[in-house]
Amino acid sequence: ACGQAGGDPANPDKLVMGFVPSQDSDKIADTVKPLADKLSEELGVEVEGRVMTNYSALIEAMGSNQVHIGFIPAFGYVLANDKHGVEVILKSERHGEDTYRAQYVVRADSGIKSLKDLKGKTWAFADTNSTSGYLFPASQLMDEFKVKDVQAEFFGEAVQAGGHDNALITVYEGDADVATTFEDARDTLEQDYPDVKKKLKVIDYTDPIPNDTISVTKDLDKELVEKIRQAFLGFNDDKEMVNIMNEVYNWDAIREAKDEDYTIVRDTYKKFEDSIDIDGN
Amino acid sequence: MIQFQDVSLVYPNGTQGLKNVNLKIEEGEFIVVVGLSGAGKSTLIRSINRLVTPTDGQLLVDGENIIPFKGKQLRQLRTKVGIIFQNYNLVKRSTVMKNVISGRLGHTGTLRSVFHLYSKEDVTLAYESLKRVNIEEKVYQRADQLSGGQQQRVSIARVLTQQPSIILADEPVASLDPPTSHQVMSYLKKINREDKITTLVNLHYIDMAMEYADRIIGMRAGEVVYDGPASQVTEKTFEEIYGRPIRDEDKRGGEVQHA
Amino acid sequence: MIQFQDVSLVYPNGTQGLKNVNLKIEEGEFIVVVGLSGAGKSTLIRSINRLVTPTDGQLLVDGENIIPFKGKQLRQLRTKVGIIFQNYNLVKRSTVMKNVISGRLGHTGTLRSVFHLYSKEDVTLAYESLKRVNIEEKVYQRADQLSGGQQQRVSIARVLTQQPSIILADEPVASLDPPTSHQVMSYLKKINREDKITTLVNLHYIDMAMEYADRIIGMRAGEVVYDGPASQVTEKTFEEIYGRPIRDEDKRGGEVQHA
Amino acid sequence: MTIPKPKRSWRQIVIRWVIAIAVVALYVWVFTGIDVKWERVLSERTINNLDRVIPQMLSPDFSAFGKVMEKMMETLFIAYTGTLMASILAVPIAFLAASNMVKNRWLRNLGSGILSGIRTFPELLLALIFVAAVGPNPFAGVLAIAINSIGMLGKLYAEAIEAIEMNVVEAMSANGANKIQTLFYGIIPQIIPQFLSYAIYRFEIDVRASTILGIIGAGGIGTLITIAVANRNWSEIGMILLVIVVVVVLIDYLSAFIRKRIV
Amino acid sequence: MPKIASVPSSESFSGNVISGREKKRITLIFAVVVGLYIWSSMETESTITDLIEGLPHVFNMVGQLFPPNWDYVSQVWPKLVETIQMAVIATTIAAILCIPVSLLAARNVTTIPWLYHTAKLFLNALRTIPDIILAVVFVGIFGIGVFSGILALIIFSFGILTKLISETIESIDPQPLEAIRASGGNAIQTIVYAVIPQVLPQFCSLSLYVFEINIRASVVLGFVGAGGIGLLLQQQIGFLRYPNVMTLIIVIFFVVLAIEYISGKIRERLV
Ligand SMILES: Nc1ncnc2c1ncn2[C@@H]1O[C@H](COP(=O)(O)OP(=O)(O)OP(=O)(O)O)[C@@H](O)[C@H]1O
Ligand SMILES: Nc1ncnc2c1ncn2[C@@H]1O[C@H](COP(=O)(O)OP(=O)(O)OP(=O)(O)O)[C@@H](O)[C@H]1O
Ligand SMILES: [Mg+2]
Ligand SMILES: [Mg+2]
């Protein structure tokens, strides 16, 4: 990379922190200001936070050192690491876990009991870029039923719904038989559809998926990266910050992370590289 | 018969368009209204088919006071009174036929007219009218492909198709060159004679007024200042109407054959 | 002095605009060019300031053959030769002053003109020119707020501001009504007399030609078929030029004073 | 009396029929091809949804007013900066694409090619590129808006230039004016009102367009929209909608007022 | 607000090319425009140096779009067809709905002030709603799928089209209207005989213009599950597969080009 707005890519005058709210979270924040302010205080460098609701721009901006710290979901991290050498330093912890699972949801009265009953049925998912909504469940089905293309060979029909909530509603309303979402996306809907938990049941889960990452650009000075890591880990002991993280991002704590933690995501993605262009209908 | 009884018209902005006008116009007359710009010629003419509404007095057309007319009554009045405009007011993109047949709208039901379901007679009448102004060969041409004089003839044909008992013409020749002006005036005169249609024409040029009119009405500042047969009109009369000596430019022809 | 020596002009599409034209025009003459539509009047006039380029012969303006002129030389020629158009060709949305001062563009540097930095004299000259055509009170009005005759007077003022030694006018009165036409012609004549500016005017109407011209040039099919003083012109002459008997519509005035 | 029938050549009749058949075929193709799930659309669920969504939208969440307004202002700034940049940058390209200004056909095709190319480029992709170039901030949005608007403004400008009175240009060169003087005295006065009025019109469009850019971090109200949607927060969407509608309608009246005075 | 145009009176000659009043006016407008620009570029952190430094990245990203992946075209086809079908339906319905409403919103046809103003206000408000919100709301009500997308497009294009058409109607030659009224025609006859013939060519070409806008707008709809080619665009951007994205852009480009060509032909025939 060449000369950047923030000055030296290794030690920028201002750290920019890009935040993609995880689609796999039941609540999405529109500001990262308290977090940025706190970080700035700890590091002694100006920190600016920006929320984007789509990770593509974040990945590219990290590639050009316009953004230095990225809160990226697992799959986005894999892409960013492959393309721009972005490095994961931390990951989030929710409900005491540093992983989560995707779930298969069907109507309670549908008679579907296990994954093999799904054959030939209509599948609703958020979008093909979603780790829990598409990549992991599809990969699981590919392995379990020895098919190459889940949409074409396993399911009868597939619907790209645009969001996890929409995928669930599609099943709730009978337009699809099964939805794959993060665990337990039904919470989002309870306000609008009070009986959602009664009408929709979970029949199975996927393997654990590593939680969202905090990643940095490859050009960032190693010492600075270490300071950032320590600063974030320090938040775990700060009651106020724990509260903020929990309220706003559903995070309970921040944990150390290595690239290897995401190998499983990378492997899963590799399976799709050739077939993922299939459209979602 | 048209009768103005003490008719006045004040425009919303306070301009006095007509002031205590008293006139009696018999059937079949050919009247030319002259006067300076702003004298109220258009206002006079246009009040007869109620494109403007007098604010005072009574205006009788065939014995009925038309000033309070509204809605259906008004449309009936307008069906009876045809008007020809300075700028022809044709729908440029429609054919000559469509423009001419639109003269029958007042006689035709809305639905029929929307779907162009005219009776054989109406269509024949429209074509006859075009023939009378010698422009029948342009019947399916678009109006914007005609010259100014031809367009004015089409607009006369439109009025003829309307079969009115009164024709009004508001400076029908102002946008035409002198030879064409004379042609158009001749057609109006011819129709007036043949069909006995009462005709009122506004003109700017006194020489034309004298040539075609049976009777001349002179206006100044909203008032009728002269009213008499064309034969009795002299330069003096015009000087009275215009409030100043006649100049060359008051004649359509301007100064000619000096050399 | 303007001299046409065997000048011909063939348009790219093959039309012969001028054919072996030989003319000698002295300083201060007032010449009217007449001829039927398509006779080549505009072509003749416009070749003098090279809006069109003759394809053959020599065209001398003040002793120099202007046919090969290009770039700077051409702009200098045009600075010296003013032209007035039928449709005035004013920038409608600009003020009268801006239009008139644009006559000085040829005398003013690009930068100065872009920022409206004219010398005191230029501005005064522009204003004087407006005064000469009696329209100075409209100096900051927009051109589109003026009547046709007023616009043509502004365009004369623009040419005057140019201080040309030759004025060309291509049917300057064709879009005007007769009285205004006479007014505009009078202004042109007045300027010709006062400033001794050689003036060439195209006209369609023979009565006007006879009234104002010192000398009349008649054209037919690109050729000069008549050239002589206006006083010697008769109806016969025009019949020669037009190749047919004179009709009423060949006169601006049309048929007048019949009544 | 016989009235002549309108003359129509065989060619015309055939063309008419071909067009008629083509149009009918188009609609048959469209309506049989499209996959609308009528039984879903016309079901009771739709009514339930209406019941669920509409009342919430109609009771906007006024507690969100502050943050929505702040983002709306940012949106306005993005739109203004971007539109102004575009309205200036579009001028040279428009001259290049105007048939009465550039005689060379290839140059002209280049000009109009650039303009149609720009118009097809999705603004979201533009924003993505500029976020990578200048970082995730409103400036990226400004640039995306600016480039995107050049396409439409350039086209409208070029049409305005093509409609000017060329005889005025001729009159200028007959005065001995050079090309630049002709531009300033003959051409610019004729096109300025349209240019201004198009730029203002485009500003209104850009206010709407920049609402979308927030999705990828290029500033503006789009972030709020996406997040409110993902949270199914209909009353906040109601608030956002209210702010957008009121602000843009106000701009609309203001710009109509300005436009009336300049034309 | 600066008082921009006032009726230029015959102001006395000041000895300048530009009258004093005009000079003040121009200076004021210039100051306002530039002042607003400076303010807004500070607010948006617009700095040219950032742009210049970022330019290599722009070229780098654009470079990644090439060469387009032609193999991908085969997968674009079904969604493209869907997009076109959505746009045809939406444009047709919007064009039909627009006729009565644009007459209501035309000052010279609707002479009842309150009716005209209400119609105008309604349309102005309608037009401000961003297409993405329309899509979101309709998806919320009617579920995902083309129906919601079509509805969003109808409303969206109806707003634009009605504005354009009503402005066209307002600019027609008023004289034929007067003539039809003067010969006893009622309101509907006046519209059919004097208004429609005058606006027909613009009506067609504006409808095609809106069709083109609809094709482009459906790119946005895909983001919220409302169908069309936008779905693919979003997918491919998500996987950072820029050559595929370029393929999509080129396909859309050709569709738009084809529409422009057709609309040019139609305009030629009608005008
Ligand atoms: N709609 C209107 N509102 C207000 N004043 C009007 C209106 N129409 C005409 N006037 C004024 O009424 C007076 C008479 O106008 P009218 O048009 O009848 O004159 P005219 O004799 O036809 O003039 P011209 O020869 O110029 O057509 C004029 O002073 C004119 O300015
Ligand atoms: N640019 C051009 N290209 C080709 N032919 C032209 C061009 N301009 C004029 N002509 C032709 O040259 C001939 C002379 O035209 P010119 O305009 O000089 O006639 P004119 O006497 O001015 O006619 P009018 O009275 O109609 O203006 C005509 O046959 C005309 O068609
Ligand atoms: Mg009048
Ligand atoms: Mg000529």
CSV table of C-alpha atoms in Angstrom, one decimal, chain A residues 16 21 26-30 48 50-54 56-57 60-61 64 66-67 157 165-166 169 173-175 188-189 191-193, chain D residues 40 45 49 52 56 67 71 74 128 131-138 214-217 219 223-224 226-227 229-232 234 236:
chain,number,residue,atom,x,y,z
A,16,VAL,CA,-10.3,4.0,11.9
A,21,PRO,CA,-23.0,-5.5,12.8
A,26,ASP,CA,-30.6,-10.5,17.2
A,27,LYS,CA,-29.9,-6.8,17.7
A,28,ILE,CA,-28.0,-4.5,15.5
A,29,ALA,CA,-26.3,-1.3,16.7
A,30,ASP,CA,-26.1,2.0,14.8
A,48,GLU,CA,-13.0,6.9,14.8
A,50,ARG,CA,-17.9,3.8,11.4
A,51,VAL,CA,-20.8,1.4,11.1
A,52,MET,CA,-21.4,-0.3,7.8
A,53,THR,CA,-24.1,-2.8,7.2
A,54,ASN,CA,-22.3,-4.6,4.5
A,56,SER,CA,-17.5,-5.8,1.3
A,57,ALA,CA,-16.7,-2.2,1.6
A,60,GLU,CA,-11.7,-3.3,0.6
A,61,ALA,CA,-11.2,-0.3,2.9
A,64,SER,CA,-6.2,0.1,1.2
A,66,GLN,CA,-8.3,3.3,5.1
A,67,VAL,CA,-9.7,1.3,7.9
A,157,GLU,CA,-36.7,-25.0,-4.2
A,165,ASP,CA,-36.0,-12.7,10.0
A,166,ASN,CA,-37.5,-12.8,6.6
A,169,ILE,CA,-41.3,-15.5,8.3
A,173,GLU,CA,-46.2,-18.2,6.7
A,174,GLY,CA,-45.9,-21.4,4.9
A,175,ASP,CA,-44.0,-20.2,1.8
A,188,THR,CA,-36.0,-11.2,16.9
A,189,LEU,CA,-39.5,-12.0,15.8
A,191,GLN,CA,-42.4,-8.9,19.3
A,192,ASP,CA,-44.2,-9.0,15.9
A,193,TYR,CA,-45.1,-12.7,16.0
D,40,ARG,CA,-49.7,-15.5,-0.8
D,45,ARG,CA,-51.5,-13.0,6.2
D,49,ASN,CA,-49.1,-7.9,8.3
D,52,ARG,CA,-48.7,-5.2,12.3
D,56,GLN,CA,-46.3,1.0,13.9
D,67,LYS,CA,-30.2,10.8,15.6
D,71,LYS,CA,-28.0,11.6,9.7
D,74,GLU,CA,-25.3,14.5,6.8
D,128,LEU,CA,-17.7,0.7,-2.4
D,131,VAL,CA,-14.8,3.7,0.5
D,132,ALA,CA,-11.8,1.7,-0.4
D,133,ALA,CA,-10.1,4.8,-1.8
D,134,VAL,CA,-10.8,7.5,0.8
D,135,GLY,CA,-12.1,5.5,3.7
D,136,PRO,CA,-15.6,4.9,5.1
D,137,ASN,CA,-16.7,8.5,5.5
D,138,PRO,CA,-19.2,10.9,3.9
D,214,GLY,CA,-25.0,4.4,4.3
D,215,ILE,CA,-25.4,0.7,3.7
D,216,ILE,CA,-21.7,0.5,3.0
D,217,GLY,CA,-20.4,3.1,5.3
D,219,GLY,CA,-22.4,8.2,5.4
D,223,THR,CA,-27.2,2.9,7.8
D,224,LEU,CA,-30.1,3.8,10.0
D,226,THR,CA,-30.8,-1.0,7.1
D,227,ILE,CA,-30.4,-1.4,10.9
D,229,VAL,CA,-35.1,-2.9,9.0
D,230,ALA,CA,-32.9,-5.7,10.4
D,231,ASN,CA,-34.3,-5.0,13.8
D,232,ARG,CA,-37.8,-4.9,12.5
D,234,TRP,CA,-41.1,-0.3,12.2
D,236,GLU,CA,-38.1,3.9,13.7
